[in-house]
PDB file of C-alpha atoms in Angstrom:
ATOM      1  CA  GLN A  26       0.000   0.000   0.000  1.00 60.00           C
ATOM      2  CA  ASN A  27       1.335   3.376  -0.974  1.00 79.00           C
ATOM      3  CA  PHE A  28       0.193   6.017   1.499  1.00 80.00           C
ATOM      4  CA  GLN A  29       1.937   8.694  -0.571  1.00 83.00           C
ATOM      5  CA  ALA A  30      -1.070   8.654  -2.891  1.00 87.00           C
ATOM      6  CA  LEU A  31      -2.742  10.699  -0.133  1.00 89.00           C
ATOM      7  CA  LYS A  32      -1.079  13.811  -1.535  1.00 88.00           C
ATOM      8  CA  TYR A  33      -3.635  13.627  -4.346  1.00 90.00           C
ATOM      9  CA  ALA A  34      -6.612  13.278  -1.986  1.00 92.00           C
ATOM     10  CA  SER A  35      -8.927  16.190  -1.297  1.00 92.00           C
ATOM     11  CA  LEU A  36      -8.411  18.304   1.806  1.00 92.00           C
ATOM     12  CA  SER A  37     -11.763  17.160   3.153  1.00 94.00           C
ATOM     13  CA  LEU A  38     -10.608  13.539   2.930  1.00 94.00           C
ATOM     14  CA  ARG A  39      -7.244  14.358   4.516  1.00 94.00           C
ATOM     15  CA  SER A  40      -9.142  16.166   7.322  1.00 95.00           C
ATOM     16  CA  ASP A  41     -11.405  13.215   8.065  1.00 96.00           C
ATOM     17  CA  LEU A  42     -10.316  11.525  11.289  1.00 96.00           C
ATOM     18  CA  ALA A  43     -12.276   8.344  10.516  1.00 96.00           C
ATOM     19  CA  VAL A  44     -10.406   7.989   7.213  1.00 95.00           C
ATOM     20  CA  MET A  45      -6.943   9.037   8.346  1.00 95.00           C
ATOM     21  CA  LEU A  46      -6.672   7.287  11.720  1.00 96.00           C
ATOM     22  CA  PRO A  47      -6.571   3.719  10.352  1.00 95.00           C
ATOM     23  CA  ILE A  48      -4.017   4.829   7.776  1.00 94.00           C
ATOM     24  CA  VAL A  49      -1.593   6.386  10.281  1.00 95.00           C
ATOM     25  CA  ARG A  50      -1.975   3.374  12.547  1.00 94.00           C
ATOM     26  CA  ARG A  51      -0.410   1.352   9.731  1.00 93.00           C
ATOM     27  CA  HIS A  52       1.848   4.024   8.244  1.00 93.00           C
ATOM     28  CA  GLY A  53       2.847   6.632  10.820  1.00 92.00           C
ATOM     29  CA  ARG A  54       4.565   8.870   8.332  1.00 91.00           C
ATOM     30  CA  ALA A  55       1.336   9.240   6.386  1.00 95.00           C
ATOM     31  CA  VAL A  56       0.795  12.241   8.672  1.00 95.00           C
ATOM     32  CA  ALA A  57       2.913  14.128   6.148  1.00 94.00           C
ATOM     33  CA  PHE A  58      -0.225  14.328   4.021  1.00 94.00           C
ATOM     34  CA  VAL A  59      -2.938  14.926   6.624  1.00 95.00           C
ATOM     35  CA  ALA A  60      -4.646  18.267   7.126  1.00 95.00           C
ATOM     36  CA  PRO A  61      -2.997  20.705   9.578  1.00 95.00           C
ATOM     37  CA  GLU A  62      -5.810  20.399  12.107  1.00 96.00           C
ATOM     38  CA  LEU A  63      -5.098  16.681  12.500  1.00 96.00           C
ATOM     39  CA  ARG A  64      -1.396  17.401  12.988  1.00 96.00           C
ATOM     40  CA  ALA A  65      -2.479  19.531  15.958  1.00 96.00           C
ATOM     41  CA  ASP A  66      -4.607  16.728  17.444  1.00 97.00           C
ATOM     42  CA  GLY A  67      -2.552  15.154  20.232  1.00 97.00           C
ATOM     43  CA  ALA A  68      -4.374  11.821  20.374  1.00 97.00           C
ATOM     44  CA  PHE A  69      -4.181  11.428  16.595  1.00 97.00           C
ATOM     45  CA  MET A  70      -0.473  12.247  16.498  1.00 97.00           C
ATOM     46  CA  LEU A  71       0.303   9.836  19.342  1.00 97.00           C
ATOM     47  CA  GLU A  72      -1.273   7.054  17.287  1.00 96.00           C
ATOM     48  CA  ALA A  73       1.045   7.936  14.416  1.00 96.00           C
ATOM     49  CA  ILE A  74       4.083   8.125  16.707  1.00 96.00           C
ATOM     50  CA  ARG A  75       3.290   4.701  18.173  1.00 95.00           C
ATOM     51  CA  GLN A  76       3.642   3.316  14.669  1.00 94.00           C
ATOM     52  CA  ASP A  77       6.635   5.424  13.583  1.00 95.00           C
ATOM     53  CA  LEU A  78       8.587   7.927  15.678  1.00 93.00           C
ATOM     54  CA  GLY A  79       9.381   9.759  12.434  1.00 93.00           C
ATOM     55  CA  ALA A  80       5.811  11.063  12.510  1.00 96.00           C
ATOM     56  CA  LEU A  81       7.009  13.595  15.090  1.00 95.00           C
ATOM     57  CA  LYS A  82       8.607  15.484  12.239  1.00 95.00           C
ATOM     58  CA  TYR A  83       5.098  16.568  11.207  1.00 95.00           C
ATOM     59  CA  VAL A  84       3.646  17.448  14.599  1.00 95.00           C
ATOM     60  CA  SER A  85       2.300  20.972  15.032  1.00 95.00           C
ATOM     61  CA  SER A  86       4.420  23.473  16.951  1.00 95.00           C
ATOM     62  CA  SER A  87       1.627  23.847  19.514  1.00 96.00           C
ATOM     63  CA  LEU A  88       1.999  20.161  20.450  1.00 97.00           C
ATOM     64  CA  CYS A  89       5.774  20.564  20.781  1.00 97.00           C
ATOM     65  CA  GLU A  90       4.989  23.060  23.542  1.00 97.00           C
ATOM     66  CA  ASP A  91       2.309  20.915  25.192  1.00 98.00           C
ATOM     67  CA  HIS A  92       3.612  19.200  28.335  1.00 98.00           C
ATOM     68  CA  GLY A  93       0.988  16.450  28.347  1.00 98.00           C
ATOM     69  CA  PHE A  94       1.526  15.544  24.716  1.00 98.00           C
ATOM     70  CA  MET A  95       5.316  15.574  24.956  1.00 98.00           C
ATOM     71  CA  PHE A  96       5.232  13.566  28.186  1.00 98.00           C
ATOM     72  CA  SER A  97       3.228  10.865  26.402  1.00 98.00           C
ATOM     73  CA  ALA A  98       5.586  11.012  23.424  1.00 98.00           C
ATOM     74  CA  VAL A  99       8.796  10.637  25.473  1.00 97.00           C
ATOM     75  CA  LYS A 100       7.272   7.693  27.318  1.00 96.00           C
ATOM     76  CA  LEU A 101       6.954   6.002  23.916  1.00 95.00           C
ATOM     77  CA  ASP A 102      10.503   6.954  22.911  1.00 95.00           C
ATOM     78  CA  GLY A 103      12.884   9.273  24.740  1.00 96.00           C
ATOM     79  CA  PHE A 104      14.155  10.717  21.475  1.00 96.00           C
ATOM     80  CA  ALA A 105      10.816  12.511  21.159  1.00 97.00           C
ATOM     81  CA  LEU A 106      12.470  15.053  23.472  1.00 98.00           C
ATOM     82  CA  SER A 107      14.331  16.351  20.421  1.00 97.00           C
ATOM     83  CA  TYR A 108      11.016  17.802  19.180  1.00 97.00           C
ATOM     84  CA  ALA A 109      10.066  19.463  22.476  1.00 98.00           C
ATOM     85  CA  SER A 110      10.206  23.211  22.930  1.00 97.00           C
ATOM     86  CA  ASN A 111      13.232  24.663  24.723  1.00 97.00           C
ATOM     87  CA  GLU A 112      11.067  25.299  27.763  1.00 98.00           C
ATOM     88  CA  LEU A 113      10.081  21.636  27.957  1.00 98.00           C
ATOM     89  CA  ARG A 114      13.661  20.488  27.424  1.00 98.00           C
ATOM     90  CA  ALA A 115      14.356  22.269  30.700  1.00 98.00           C
ATOM     91  CA  ASN A 116      11.493  20.485  32.492  1.00 98.00           C
ATOM     92  CA  ARG A 117      13.032  18.016  34.924  1.00 98.00           C
ATOM     93  CA  ALA A 118      10.092  15.590  35.007  1.00 98.00           C
ATOM     94  CA  LEU A 119       9.838  15.463  31.228  1.00 98.00           C
ATOM     95  CA  VAL A 120      13.566  14.958  30.705  1.00 98.00           C
ATOM     96  CA  SER A 121      13.671  12.294  33.416  1.00 98.00           C
ATOM     97  CA  ALA A 122      10.889  10.394  31.665  1.00 98.00           C
ATOM     98  CA  ALA A 123      12.742  10.713  28.357  1.00 98.00           C
ATOM     99  CA  VAL A 124      16.078   9.411  29.637  1.00 98.00           C
ATOM    100  CA  ARG A 125      14.335   6.480  31.334  1.00 96.00           C
ATOM    101  CA  THR A 126      13.246   5.207  27.910  1.00 95.00           C
ATOM    102  CA  SER A 127      16.381   6.281  26.050  1.00 96.00           C
ATOM    103  CA  GLY A 128      19.459   7.368  27.973  1.00 96.00           C
ATOM    104  CA  GLN A 129      20.884   9.119  24.951  1.00 96.00           C
ATOM    105  CA  ALA A 130      17.886  11.469  24.946  1.00 97.00           C
ATOM    106  CA  LEU A 131      20.021  13.401  27.439  1.00 97.00           C
ATOM    107  CA  GLN A 132      21.628  15.091  24.440  1.00 97.00           C
ATOM    108  CA  HIS A 133      18.357  16.999  23.876  1.00 97.00           C
ATOM    109  CA  ALA A 134      17.985  18.229  27.458  1.00 98.00           C
ATOM    110  CA  SER A 135      18.762  21.771  28.561  1.00 98.00           C
ATOM    111  CA  GLU A 136      22.331  22.471  29.632  1.00 97.00           C
ATOM    112  CA  ASP A 137      21.214  22.736  33.265  1.00 97.00           C
ATOM    113  CA  LEU A 138      19.662  19.275  33.197  1.00 97.00           C
ATOM    114  CA  LYS A 139      22.672  17.800  31.410  1.00 97.00           C
ATOM    115  CA  ALA A 140      24.600  18.869  34.506  1.00 96.00           C
ATOM    116  CA  ASP A 141      21.997  17.557  36.980  1.00 96.00           C
ATOM    117  CA  THR A 142      23.478  14.533  38.747  1.00 96.00           C
ATOM    118  CA  GLU A 143      20.161  12.734  39.258  1.00 96.00           C
ATOM    119  CA  VAL A 144      19.067  13.177  35.642  1.00 97.00           C
ATOM    120  CA  VAL A 145      22.456  12.011  34.370  1.00 96.00           C
ATOM    121  CA  LEU A 146      22.348   8.943  36.639  1.00 95.00           C
ATOM    122  CA  GLU A 147      18.884   8.077  35.312  1.00 96.00           C
ATOM    123  CA  ALA A 148      20.223   8.320  31.774  1.00 96.00           C
ATOM    124  CA  LEU A 149      23.234   6.171  32.611  1.00 96.00           C
ATOM    125  CA  ARG A 150      21.011   3.468  34.142  1.00 95.00           C
ATOM    126  CA  CYS A 151      19.334   3.171  30.760  1.00 92.00           C
ATOM    127  CA  ASP A 152      22.396   3.566  28.541  1.00 93.00           C
ATOM    128  CA  TRP A 153      25.945   3.984  29.802  1.00 92.00           C
ATOM    129  CA  GLU A 154      26.910   5.851  26.622  1.00 92.00           C
ATOM    130  CA  ALA A 155      24.724   8.757  27.756  1.00 93.00           C
ATOM    131  CA  PHE A 156      27.765  10.058  29.647  1.00 89.00           C
ATOM    132  CA  ARG A 157      28.869  11.656  26.351  1.00 92.00           C
ATOM    133  CA  TYR A 158      26.077  14.197  26.711  1.00 91.00           C
ATOM    134  CA  ALA A 159      26.545  15.080  30.372  1.00 89.00           C
TER     135      ALA A 159
END
């Protein structure tokens, strides 16, 4: 199945949650072709991210600033922290959750949290190579 054919679909079709949700559940990167309002829908985007972390590339900027959305995303994969706003990259709870799933997510934390002993130890428990980012 070639989800890239969606680029030829009408905007109304690409805006239809009932049509697009089953598609992104199978092909996360199909979000590249969905309507902007679906890219701003946190639940919809989390479904896409569950299938393919690369879907984060298409998430709306408002979701990158949303603590709840980003917390859910980093629990799926710590590297989602790389898409978080600078403010959220400085949020201790969010960064801790990220490094628990991927120690190397420490590279995307704020400089202050890269120097935080507890956060660094959490990252090292997950992946000893995280020390490169401390």
